[in-house]
């Protein structure tokens, strides 16, 4: 669908969608053969046949049109058991042709400052969940770790071997709505001149001060994206208490949306909303006793989350 936006179509047939849909699947299958929890899939087998040269481009597209969308079109806009408020398309399966009528809510994404980031966000989510499938780990048990030097998320398989997943920026950007966590200025995850930075809400410095640090300060729960100048100004300071509520809300967005990082945040901070709230307050107050509190950015636009 993101591919189709550039052509500004108001409708797209499953026949047309079958080309980009199948090619994205094929590229991921080449890197990771496990693409779901089901024991078998006729559609994925046809994609594997294509990779092995057993069927042609046209045959791949034809099989995708027949098999590829069976569990996709209806499920895509269903989140937490109900249809999203601003749908991107509606089904138009009449007169022997299957197509999707594209809504303005999808077309308008192209005008967003964040449009160039969307594909990277999609790839980040896909990479996270397919890793859980390939390692034969329930996504609920997937423990995602952070490489501070490379700004990457990674996991360790059952042989304790590292598997790099995705850029931290790509994975975190969507749940800050493409804005700096502190100032709400626009940030970029792909423009080298204005690349946002990964910030520890509770600073690394607190680890060096505390004799027995009780927390994983590199946990997903504590990582946010900040505009470069804002992050440099914050440095090792602890933000005002109001930003802690913002961090809590950001983490709850992940959990409520069933994002692949949700279970990692739950494992790190608590099973219930109340436990997670207590966890954040405890860690914040502990750090404040050593670092003090009160930092805020010099520029702060109206709040978005």
PDB file of N, CA and C in Angstrom, residues 5-102:
ATOM      1  N   UNK A   5       0.951   4.445  -2.930  1.00  0.00           N
ATOM      2  CA  UNK A   5       0.633   5.846  -2.649  1.00  0.00           C
ATOM      3  C   UNK A   5       1.319   6.770  -3.651  1.00  0.00           C
ATOM      4  N   UNK A   6       2.530   6.427  -4.031  1.00  0.00           N
ATOM      5  CA  UNK A   6       3.271   7.294  -4.943  1.00  0.00           C
ATOM      6  C   UNK A   6       2.545   7.494  -6.267  1.00  0.00           C
ATOM      7  N   UNK A   7       1.721   6.516  -6.651  1.00  0.00           N
ATOM      8  CA  UNK A   7       0.972   6.623  -7.901  1.00  0.00           C
ATOM      9  C   UNK A   7      -0.367   7.325  -7.698  1.00  0.00           C
ATOM     10  N   UNK A   8      -0.688   7.644  -6.445  1.00  0.00           N
ATOM     11  CA  UNK A   8      -1.904   8.389  -6.097  1.00  0.00           C
ATOM     12  C   UNK A   8      -3.160   7.750  -6.686  1.00  0.00           C
ATOM     13  N   UNK A   9      -3.254   6.444  -6.601  1.00  0.00           N
ATOM     14  CA  UNK A   9      -4.432   5.729  -7.099  1.00  0.00           C
ATOM     15  C   UNK A   9      -5.570   5.816  -6.088  1.00  0.00           C
ATOM     16  N   UNK A  10      -6.789   5.877  -6.589  1.00  0.00           N
ATOM     17  CA  UNK A  10      -7.956   5.861  -5.708  1.00  0.00           C
ATOM     18  C   UNK A  10      -8.521   4.459  -5.555  1.00  0.00           C
ATOM     19  N   UNK A  11      -8.027   3.538  -6.349  1.00  0.00           N
ATOM     20  CA  UNK A  11      -8.385   2.127  -6.196  1.00  0.00           C
ATOM     21  C   UNK A  11      -7.237   1.287  -6.738  1.00  0.00           C
ATOM     22  N   UNK A  12      -7.128   0.086  -6.214  1.00  0.00           N
ATOM     23  CA  UNK A  12      -6.075  -0.824  -6.668  1.00  0.00           C
ATOM     24  C   UNK A  12      -6.619  -2.244  -6.610  1.00  0.00           C
ATOM     25  N   UNK A  13      -6.424  -2.988  -7.675  1.00  0.00           N
ATOM     26  CA  UNK A  13      -6.923  -4.367  -7.733  1.00  0.00           C
ATOM     27  C   UNK A  13      -5.947  -5.300  -7.025  1.00  0.00           C
ATOM     28  N   UNK A  14      -6.469  -6.451  -6.597  1.00  0.00           N
ATOM     29  CA  UNK A  14      -5.584  -7.443  -5.998  1.00  0.00           C
ATOM     30  C   UNK A  14      -4.550  -7.918  -7.004  1.00  0.00           C
ATOM     31  N   UNK A  15      -4.918  -7.887  -8.281  1.00  0.00           N
ATOM     32  CA  UNK A  15      -3.960  -8.270  -9.329  1.00  0.00           C
ATOM     33  C   UNK A  15      -2.779  -7.310  -9.330  1.00  0.00           C
ATOM     34  N   UNK A  16      -3.062  -6.024  -9.194  1.00  0.00           N
ATOM     35  CA  UNK A  16      -1.981  -5.031  -9.143  1.00  0.00           C
ATOM     36  C   UNK A  16      -1.175  -5.165  -7.853  1.00  0.00           C
ATOM     37  N   UNK A  17      -1.873  -5.365  -6.742  1.00  0.00           N
ATOM     38  CA  UNK A  17      -1.201  -5.482  -5.448  1.00  0.00           C
ATOM     39  C   UNK A  17      -0.339  -6.732  -5.351  1.00  0.00           C
ATOM     40  N   UNK A  18      -0.685  -7.745  -6.139  1.00  0.00           N
ATOM     41  CA  UNK A  18       0.028  -9.016  -6.047  1.00  0.00           C
ATOM     42  C   UNK A  18       1.506  -8.871  -6.383  1.00  0.00           C
ATOM     43  N   UNK A  19       1.849  -7.885  -7.214  1.00  0.00           N
ATOM     44  CA  UNK A  19       3.254  -7.734  -7.610  1.00  0.00           C
ATOM     45  C   UNK A  19       4.112  -7.229  -6.445  1.00  0.00           C
ATOM     46  N   UNK A  20       3.834  -6.030  -5.889  1.00  0.00           N
ATOM     47  CA  UNK A  20       4.683  -5.592  -4.769  1.00  0.00           C
ATOM     48  C   UNK A  20       4.546  -6.489  -3.538  1.00  0.00           C
ATOM     49  N   UNK A  21       3.320  -7.006  -3.304  1.00  0.00           N
ATOM     50  CA  UNK A  21       3.098  -7.858  -2.136  1.00  0.00           C
ATOM     51  C   UNK A  21       3.991  -9.098  -2.190  1.00  0.00           C
ATOM     52  N   UNK A  22       3.959  -9.802  -3.325  1.00  0.00           N
ATOM     53  CA  UNK A  22       4.738 -11.034  -3.445  1.00  0.00           C
ATOM     54  C   UNK A  22       6.237 -10.760  -3.412  1.00  0.00           C
ATOM     55  N   UNK A  23       6.667  -9.659  -4.020  1.00  0.00           N
ATOM     56  CA  UNK A  23       8.105  -9.376  -4.072  1.00  0.00           C
ATOM     57  C   UNK A  23       8.659  -9.017  -2.693  1.00  0.00           C
ATOM     58  N   UNK A  24       7.862  -8.319  -1.876  1.00  0.00           N
ATOM     59  CA  UNK A  24       8.306  -8.057  -0.500  1.00  0.00           C
ATOM     60  C   UNK A  24       8.406  -9.367   0.283  1.00  0.00           C
ATOM     61  N   UNK A  25       7.433 -10.239   0.108  1.00  0.00           N
ATOM     62  CA  UNK A  25       7.463 -11.541   0.788  1.00  0.00           C
ATOM     63  C   UNK A  25       8.690 -12.335   0.349  1.00  0.00           C
ATOM     64  N   UNK A  26       8.947 -12.353  -0.942  1.00  0.00           N
ATOM     65  CA  UNK A  26      10.081 -13.103  -1.488  1.00  0.00           C
ATOM     66  C   UNK A  26      11.396 -12.606  -0.889  1.00  0.00           C
ATOM     67  N   UNK A  27      11.557 -11.287  -0.816  1.00  0.00           N
ATOM     68  CA  UNK A  27      12.803 -10.742  -0.277  1.00  0.00           C
ATOM     69  C   UNK A  27      13.000 -11.141   1.179  1.00  0.00           C
ATOM     70  N   UNK A  28      11.914 -11.197   1.949  1.00  0.00           N
ATOM     71  CA  UNK A  28      12.041 -11.608   3.348  1.00  0.00           C
ATOM     72  C   UNK A  28      12.259 -13.110   3.472  1.00  0.00           C
ATOM     73  N   UNK A  29      11.641 -13.882   2.601  1.00  0.00           N
ATOM     74  CA  UNK A  29      11.865 -15.325   2.630  1.00  0.00           C
ATOM     75  C   UNK A  29      13.322 -15.683   2.338  1.00  0.00           C
ATOM     76  N   UNK A  30      13.953 -14.907   1.489  1.00  0.00           N
ATOM     77  CA  UNK A  30      15.363 -15.160   1.166  1.00  0.00           C
ATOM     78  C   UNK A  30      16.241 -15.012   2.404  1.00  0.00           C
ATOM     79  N   UNK A  31      15.851 -14.104   3.287  1.00  0.00           N
ATOM     80  CA  UNK A  31      16.633 -13.855   4.500  1.00  0.00           C
ATOM     81  C   UNK A  31      16.166 -14.702   5.669  1.00  0.00           C
ATOM     82  N   UNK A  32      14.860 -15.025   5.676  1.00  0.00           N
ATOM     83  CA  UNK A  32      14.288 -15.731   6.819  1.00  0.00           C
ATOM     84  C   UNK A  32      13.131 -16.593   6.327  1.00  0.00           C
ATOM     85  N   UNK A  33      13.332 -17.879   6.235  1.00  0.00           N
ATOM     86  CA  UNK A  33      12.341 -18.753   5.615  1.00  0.00           C
ATOM     87  C   UNK A  33      11.078 -18.906   6.453  1.00  0.00           C
ATOM     88  N   UNK A  34      11.165 -18.633   7.730  1.00  0.00           N
ATOM     89  CA  UNK A  34       9.996 -18.759   8.601  1.00  0.00           C
ATOM     90  C   UNK A  34       9.221 -17.448   8.583  1.00  0.00           C
ATOM     91  N   UNK A  35       7.999 -17.458   8.040  1.00  0.00           N
ATOM     92  CA  UNK A  35       7.200 -16.237   7.910  1.00  0.00           C
ATOM     93  C   UNK A  35       5.794 -16.431   8.473  1.00  0.00           C
ATOM     94  N   UNK A  36       5.708 -17.017   9.659  1.00  0.00           N
ATOM     95  CA  UNK A  36       4.422 -17.206  10.301  1.00  0.00           C
ATOM     96  C   UNK A  36       4.452 -18.385  11.249  1.00  0.00           C
ATOM     97  N   UNK A  37       3.324 -18.593  11.929  1.00  0.00           N
ATOM     98  CA  UNK A  37       3.249 -19.686  12.901  1.00  0.00           C
ATOM     99  C   UNK A  37       2.628 -20.957  12.343  1.00  0.00           C
ATOM    100  N   UNK A  38       1.969 -20.869  11.178  1.00  0.00           N
ATOM    101  CA  UNK A  38       1.295 -22.045  10.627  1.00  0.00           C
ATOM    102  C   UNK A  38       2.320 -23.061  10.133  1.00  0.00           C
ATOM    103  N   UNK A  39       1.922 -24.320  10.157  1.00  0.00           N
ATOM    104  CA  UNK A  39       2.815 -25.400   9.747  1.00  0.00           C
ATOM    105  C   UNK A  39       3.091 -25.381   8.255  1.00  0.00           C
ATOM    106  N   UNK A  40       2.121 -24.938   7.467  1.00  0.00           N
ATOM    107  CA  UNK A  40       2.321 -24.915   6.019  1.00  0.00           C
ATOM    108  C   UNK A  40       1.497 -23.786   5.407  1.00  0.00           C
ATOM    109  N   UNK A  41       1.894 -23.357   4.234  1.00  0.00           N
ATOM    110  CA  UNK A  41       1.198 -22.295   3.512  1.00  0.00           C
ATOM    111  C   UNK A  41       1.393 -22.515   2.022  1.00  0.00           C
ATOM    112  N   UNK A  42       0.301 -22.711   1.291  1.00  0.00           N
ATOM    113  CA  UNK A  42       0.406 -22.886  -0.151  1.00  0.00           C
ATOM    114  C   UNK A  42       1.014 -21.647  -0.805  1.00  0.00           C
ATOM    115  N   UNK A  43       0.607 -20.477  -0.309  1.00  0.00           N
ATOM    116  CA  UNK A  43       1.124 -19.239  -0.882  1.00  0.00           C
ATOM    117  C   UNK A  43       2.630 -19.117  -0.674  1.00  0.00           C
ATOM    118  N   UNK A  44       3.099 -19.333   0.565  1.00  0.00           N
ATOM    119  CA  UNK A  44       4.533 -19.221   0.832  1.00  0.00           C
ATOM    120  C   UNK A  44       5.314 -20.272   0.062  1.00  0.00           C
ATOM    121  N   UNK A  45       4.723 -21.449  -0.140  1.00  0.00           N
ATOM    122  CA  UNK A  45       5.398 -22.477  -0.936  1.00  0.00           C
ATOM    123  C   UNK A  45       5.571 -22.027  -2.384  1.00  0.00           C
ATOM    124  N   UNK A  46       4.591 -21.312  -2.923  1.00  0.00           N
ATOM    125  CA  UNK A  46       4.710 -20.793  -4.288  1.00  0.00           C
ATOM    126  C   UNK A  46       5.816 -19.733  -4.349  1.00  0.00           C
ATOM    127  N   UNK A  47       5.923 -18.931  -3.298  1.00  0.00           N
ATOM    128  CA  UNK A  47       7.007 -17.951  -3.240  1.00  0.00           C
ATOM    129  C   UNK A  47       8.363 -18.654  -3.187  1.00  0.00           C
ATOM    130  N   UNK A  48       8.436 -19.735  -2.438  1.00  0.00           N
ATOM    131  CA  UNK A  48       9.688 -20.503  -2.376  1.00  0.00           C
ATOM    132  C   UNK A  48      10.001 -21.124  -3.734  1.00  0.00           C
ATOM    133  N   UNK A  49       8.969 -21.589  -4.434  1.00  0.00           N
ATOM    134  CA  UNK A  49       9.176 -22.125  -5.784  1.00  0.00           C
ATOM    135  C   UNK A  49       9.761 -21.057  -6.701  1.00  0.00           C
ATOM    136  N   UNK A  50       9.284 -19.839  -6.541  1.00  0.00           N
ATOM    137  CA  UNK A  50       9.780 -18.731  -7.362  1.00  0.00           C
ATOM    138  C   UNK A  50      11.263 -18.474  -7.067  1.00  0.00           C
ATOM    139  N   UNK A  51      11.615 -18.488  -5.791  1.00  0.00           N
ATOM    140  CA  UNK A  51      13.010 -18.259  -5.404  1.00  0.00           C
ATOM    141  C   UNK A  51      13.914 -19.329  -6.015  1.00  0.00           C
ATOM    142  N   UNK A  52      13.416 -20.560  -6.088  1.00  0.00           N
ATOM    143  CA  UNK A  52      14.188 -21.666  -6.642  1.00  0.00           C
ATOM    144  C   UNK A  52      14.126 -21.736  -8.168  1.00  0.00           C
ATOM    145  N   UNK A  53      13.404 -20.808  -8.787  1.00  0.00           N
ATOM    146  CA  UNK A  53      13.326 -20.778 -10.240  1.00  0.00           C
ATOM    147  C   UNK A  53      12.361 -21.770 -10.848  1.00  0.00           C
ATOM    148  N   UNK A  54      11.449 -22.288 -10.015  1.00  0.00           N
ATOM    149  CA  UNK A  54      10.529 -23.312 -10.519  1.00  0.00           C
ATOM    150  C   UNK A  54       9.267 -22.715 -11.135  1.00  0.00           C
ATOM    151  N   UNK A  55       8.971 -21.440 -10.850  1.00  0.00           N
ATOM    152  CA  UNK A  55       7.845 -20.771 -11.492  1.00  0.00           C
ATOM    153  C   UNK A  55       8.292 -19.385 -11.949  1.00  0.00           C
ATOM    154  N   UNK A  56       7.574 -18.828 -12.912  1.00  0.00           N
ATOM    155  CA  UNK A  56       7.934 -17.539 -13.500  1.00  0.00           C
ATOM    156  C   UNK A  56       7.360 -16.370 -12.701  1.00  0.00           C
ATOM    157  N   UNK A  57       7.731 -15.157 -13.111  1.00  0.00           N
ATOM    158  CA  UNK A  57       7.177 -13.953 -12.494  1.00  0.00           C
ATOM    159  C   UNK A  57       5.655 -13.954 -12.583  1.00  0.00           C
ATOM    160  N   UNK A  58       5.142 -14.178 -13.790  1.00  0.00           N
ATOM    161  CA  UNK A  58       3.692 -14.137 -14.001  1.00  0.00           C
ATOM    162  C   UNK A  58       2.975 -15.194 -13.170  1.00  0.00           C
ATOM    163  N   UNK A  59       3.580 -16.362 -13.044  1.00  0.00           N
ATOM    164  CA  UNK A  59       2.968 -17.422 -12.228  1.00  0.00           C
ATOM    165  C   UNK A  59       2.956 -17.019 -10.750  1.00  0.00           C
ATOM    166  N   UNK A  60       4.031 -16.397 -10.297  1.00  0.00           N
ATOM    167  CA  UNK A  60       4.086 -15.935  -8.910  1.00  0.00           C
ATOM    168  C   UNK A  60       2.973 -14.940  -8.644  1.00  0.00           C
ATOM    169  N   UNK A  61       2.798 -13.971  -9.544  1.00  0.00           N
ATOM    170  CA  UNK A  61       1.777 -12.944  -9.353  1.00  0.00           C
ATOM    171  C   UNK A  61       0.376 -13.552  -9.392  1.00  0.00           C
ATOM    172  N   UNK A  62       0.179 -14.522 -10.268  1.00  0.00           N
ATOM    173  CA  UNK A  62      -1.122 -15.172 -10.391  1.00  0.00           C
ATOM    174  C   UNK A  62      -1.469 -15.936  -9.110  1.00  0.00           C
ATOM    175  N   UNK A  63      -0.499 -16.694  -8.593  1.00  0.00           N
ATOM    176  CA  UNK A  63      -0.737 -17.446  -7.362  1.00  0.00           C
ATOM    177  C   UNK A  63      -0.943 -16.504  -6.173  1.00  0.00           C
ATOM    178  N   UNK A  64      -0.245 -15.379  -6.168  1.00  0.00           N
ATOM    179  CA  UNK A  64      -0.411 -14.400  -5.091  1.00  0.00           C
ATOM    180  C   UNK A  64      -1.824 -13.832  -5.100  1.00  0.00           C
ATOM    181  N   UNK A  65      -2.320 -13.508  -6.290  1.00  0.00           N
ATOM    182  CA  UNK A  65      -3.682 -12.992  -6.407  1.00  0.00           C
ATOM    183  C   UNK A  65      -4.703 -13.995  -5.888  1.00  0.00           C
ATOM    184  N   UNK A  66      -4.459 -15.280  -6.137  1.00  0.00           N
ATOM    185  CA  UNK A  66      -5.388 -16.333  -5.715  1.00  0.00           C
ATOM    186  C   UNK A  66      -5.274 -16.654  -4.228  1.00  0.00           C
ATOM    187  N   UNK A  67      -4.036 -16.681  -3.716  1.00  0.00           N
ATOM    188  CA  UNK A  67      -3.812 -17.219  -2.372  1.00  0.00           C
ATOM    189  C   UNK A  67      -3.296 -16.205  -1.347  1.00  0.00           C
ATOM    190  N   UNK A  68      -2.630 -15.168  -1.795  1.00  0.00           N
ATOM    191  CA  UNK A  68      -1.859 -14.332  -0.891  1.00  0.00           C
ATOM    192  C   UNK A  68      -2.644 -13.429   0.031  1.00  0.00           C
ATOM    193  N   UNK A  69      -3.889 -13.100  -0.352  1.00  0.00           N
ATOM    194  CA  UNK A  69      -4.633 -12.098   0.408  1.00  0.00           C
ATOM    195  C   UNK A  69      -5.748 -12.680   1.278  1.00  0.00           C
ATOM    196  N   UNK A  70      -5.826 -14.004   1.337  1.00  0.00           N
ATOM    197  CA  UNK A  70      -6.943 -14.661   2.036  1.00  0.00           C
ATOM    198  C   UNK A  70      -7.068 -14.202   3.485  1.00  0.00           C
ATOM    199  N   UNK A  71      -5.951 -14.053   4.181  1.00  0.00           N
ATOM    200  CA  UNK A  71      -5.982 -13.673   5.597  1.00  0.00           C
ATOM    201  C   UNK A  71      -5.366 -12.295   5.838  1.00  0.00           C
ATOM    202  N   UNK A  72      -5.396 -11.464   4.809  1.00  0.00           N
ATOM    203  CA  UNK A  72      -4.716 -10.180   4.904  1.00  0.00           C
ATOM    204  C   UNK A  72      -5.677  -8.996   4.834  1.00  0.00           C
ATOM    205  N   UNK A  73      -6.510  -8.962   3.803  1.00  0.00           N
ATOM    206  CA  UNK A  73      -7.332  -7.776   3.544  1.00  0.00           C
ATOM    207  C   UNK A  73      -8.245  -7.451   4.714  1.00  0.00           C
ATOM    208  N   UNK A  74      -8.945  -8.442   5.243  1.00  0.00           N
ATOM    209  CA  UNK A  74      -9.871  -8.193   6.356  1.00  0.00           C
ATOM    210  C   UNK A  74      -9.135  -7.941   7.670  1.00  0.00           C
ATOM    211  N   UNK A  75      -8.000  -8.612   7.848  1.00  0.00           N
ATOM    212  CA  UNK A  75      -7.301  -8.533   9.135  1.00  0.00           C
ATOM    213  C   UNK A  75      -6.470  -7.268   9.287  1.00  0.00           C
ATOM    214  N   UNK A  76      -6.027  -6.702   8.179  1.00  0.00           N
ATOM    215  CA  UNK A  76      -5.039  -5.611   8.252  1.00  0.00           C
ATOM    216  C   UNK A  76      -5.530  -4.422   9.067  1.00  0.00           C
ATOM    217  N   UNK A  77      -6.779  -4.050   8.920  1.00  0.00           N
ATOM    218  CA  UNK A  77      -7.297  -2.859   9.602  1.00  0.00           C
ATOM    219  C   UNK A  77      -7.981  -3.189  10.923  1.00  0.00           C
ATOM    220  N   UNK A  78      -7.854  -4.439  11.355  1.00  0.00           N
ATOM    221  CA  UNK A  78      -8.450  -4.883  12.612  1.00  0.00           C
ATOM    222  C   UNK A  78      -7.372  -4.889  13.697  1.00  0.00           C
ATOM    223  N   UNK A  79      -7.528  -4.016  14.684  1.00  0.00           N
ATOM    224  CA  UNK A  79      -6.547  -3.901  15.760  1.00  0.00           C
ATOM    225  C   UNK A  79      -7.263  -4.078  17.090  1.00  0.00           C
ATOM    226  N   UNK A  80      -6.746  -4.989  17.910  1.00  0.00           N
ATOM    227  CA  UNK A  80      -7.352  -5.255  19.232  1.00  0.00           C
ATOM    228  C   UNK A  80      -8.829  -5.628  19.126  1.00  0.00           C
ATOM    229  N   UNK A  81      -9.173  -6.388  18.080  1.00  0.00           N
ATOM    230  CA  UNK A  81     -10.529  -6.923  17.968  1.00  0.00           C
ATOM    231  C   UNK A  81     -11.549  -6.016  17.326  1.00  0.00           C
ATOM    232  N   UNK A  82     -11.140  -4.838  16.840  1.00  0.00           N
ATOM    233  CA  UNK A  82     -12.094  -3.949  16.188  1.00  0.00           C
ATOM    234  C   UNK A  82     -11.418  -3.197  15.040  1.00  0.00           C
ATOM    235  N   UNK A  83     -12.239  -2.684  14.132  1.00  0.00           N
ATOM    236  CA  UNK A  83     -11.718  -1.970  12.978  1.00  0.00           C
ATOM    237  C   UNK A  83     -11.230  -0.584  13.412  1.00  0.00           C
ATOM    238  N   UNK A  84     -10.094  -0.158  12.874  1.00  0.00           N
ATOM    239  CA  UNK A  84      -9.556   1.154  13.217  1.00  0.00           C
ATOM    240  C   UNK A  84     -10.508   2.264  12.769  1.00  0.00           C
ATOM    241  N   UNK A  85     -10.417   3.405  13.416  1.00  0.00           N
ATOM    242  CA  UNK A  85     -11.354   4.496  13.156  1.00  0.00           C
ATOM    243  C   UNK A  85     -11.218   5.040  11.739  1.00  0.00           C
ATOM    244  N   UNK A  86     -10.010   5.412  11.333  1.00  0.00           N
ATOM    245  CA  UNK A  86      -9.773   5.988  10.008  1.00  0.00           C
ATOM    246  C   UNK A  86      -9.176   4.924   9.096  1.00  0.00           C
ATOM    247  N   UNK A  87     -10.052   4.180   8.439  1.00  0.00           N
ATOM    248  CA  UNK A  87      -9.594   3.070   7.604  1.00  0.00           C
ATOM    249  C   UNK A  87      -8.882   3.583   6.357  1.00  0.00           C
ATOM    250  N   UNK A  88      -7.976   2.763   5.839  1.00  0.00           N
ATOM    251  CA  UNK A  88      -7.182   3.129   4.670  1.00  0.00           C
ATOM    252  C   UNK A  88      -7.845   2.711   3.362  1.00  0.00           C
ATOM    253  N   UNK A  89      -8.743   1.737   3.428  1.00  0.00           N
ATOM    254  CA  UNK A  89      -9.392   1.239   2.213  1.00  0.00           C
ATOM    255  C   UNK A  89     -10.661   0.496   2.577  1.00  0.00           C
ATOM    256  N   UNK A  90     -11.467   0.236   1.570  1.00  0.00           N
ATOM    257  CA  UNK A  90     -12.630  -0.635   1.728  1.00  0.00           C
ATOM    258  C   UNK A  90     -12.635  -1.635   0.581  1.00  0.00           C
ATOM    259  N   UNK A  91     -13.154  -2.816   0.850  1.00  0.00           N
ATOM    260  CA  UNK A  91     -13.201  -3.874  -0.174  1.00  0.00           C
ATOM    261  C   UNK A  91     -14.258  -3.554  -1.229  1.00  0.00           C
ATOM    262  N   UNK A  92     -13.909  -3.830  -2.460  1.00  0.00           N
ATOM    263  CA  UNK A  92     -14.848  -3.679  -3.570  1.00  0.00           C
ATOM    264  C   UNK A  92     -14.751  -4.946  -4.418  1.00  0.00           C
ATOM    265  N   UNK A  93     -15.487  -5.973  -3.988  1.00  0.00           N
ATOM    266  CA  UNK A  93     -15.437  -7.269  -4.657  1.00  0.00           C
ATOM    267  C   UNK A  93     -16.735  -7.471  -5.431  1.00  0.00           C
ATOM    268  N   UNK A  94     -16.843  -6.815  -6.563  1.00  0.00           N
ATOM    269  CA  UNK A  94     -18.055  -6.903  -7.368  1.00  0.00           C
ATOM    270  C   UNK A  94     -17.707  -7.157  -8.833  1.00  0.00           C
ATOM    271  N   UNK A  95     -18.674  -7.685  -9.553  1.00  0.00           N
ATOM    272  CA  UNK A  95     -18.557  -7.881 -11.002  1.00  0.00           C
ATOM    273  C   UNK A  95     -17.328  -8.696 -11.391  1.00  0.00           C
ATOM    274  N   UNK A  96     -17.009  -9.646 -10.528  1.00  0.00           N
ATOM    275  CA  UNK A  96     -15.927 -10.565 -10.862  1.00  0.00           C
ATOM    276  C   UNK A  96     -14.530 -10.019 -10.650  1.00  0.00           C
ATOM    277  N   UNK A  97     -14.387  -8.783 -10.186  1.00  0.00           N
ATOM    278  CA  UNK A  97     -13.063  -8.198  -9.951  1.00  0.00           C
ATOM    279  C   UNK A  97     -12.913  -7.831  -8.481  1.00  0.00           C
ATOM    280  N   UNK A  98     -11.760  -8.158  -7.926  1.00  0.00           N
ATOM    281  CA  UNK A  98     -11.482  -7.837  -6.532  1.00  0.00           C
ATOM    282  C   UNK A  98     -10.517  -6.664  -6.469  1.00  0.00           C
ATOM    283  N   UNK A  99     -10.965  -5.579  -5.835  1.00  0.00           N
ATOM    284  CA  UNK A  99     -10.104  -4.420  -5.698  1.00  0.00           C
ATOM    285  C   UNK A  99     -10.367  -3.713  -4.383  1.00  0.00           C
ATOM    286  N   UNK A 100      -9.492  -2.809  -4.040  1.00  0.00           N
ATOM    287  CA  UNK A 100      -9.624  -2.009  -2.827  1.00  0.00           C
ATOM    288  C   UNK A 100      -9.828  -0.558  -3.234  1.00  0.00           C
ATOM    289  N   UNK A 101     -10.829   0.076  -2.643  1.00  0.00           N
ATOM    290  CA  UNK A 101     -11.042   1.504  -2.843  1.00  0.00           C
ATOM    291  C   UNK A 101     -10.220   2.240  -1.796  1.00  0.00           C
ATOM    292  N   UNK A 102      -9.280   3.060  -2.263  1.00  0.00           N
ATOM    293  CA  UNK A 102      -8.346   3.735  -1.365  1.00  0.00           C
ATOM    294  C   UNK A 102      -8.983   4.985  -0.762  1.00  0.00           C
TER     295      UNK A 102
END
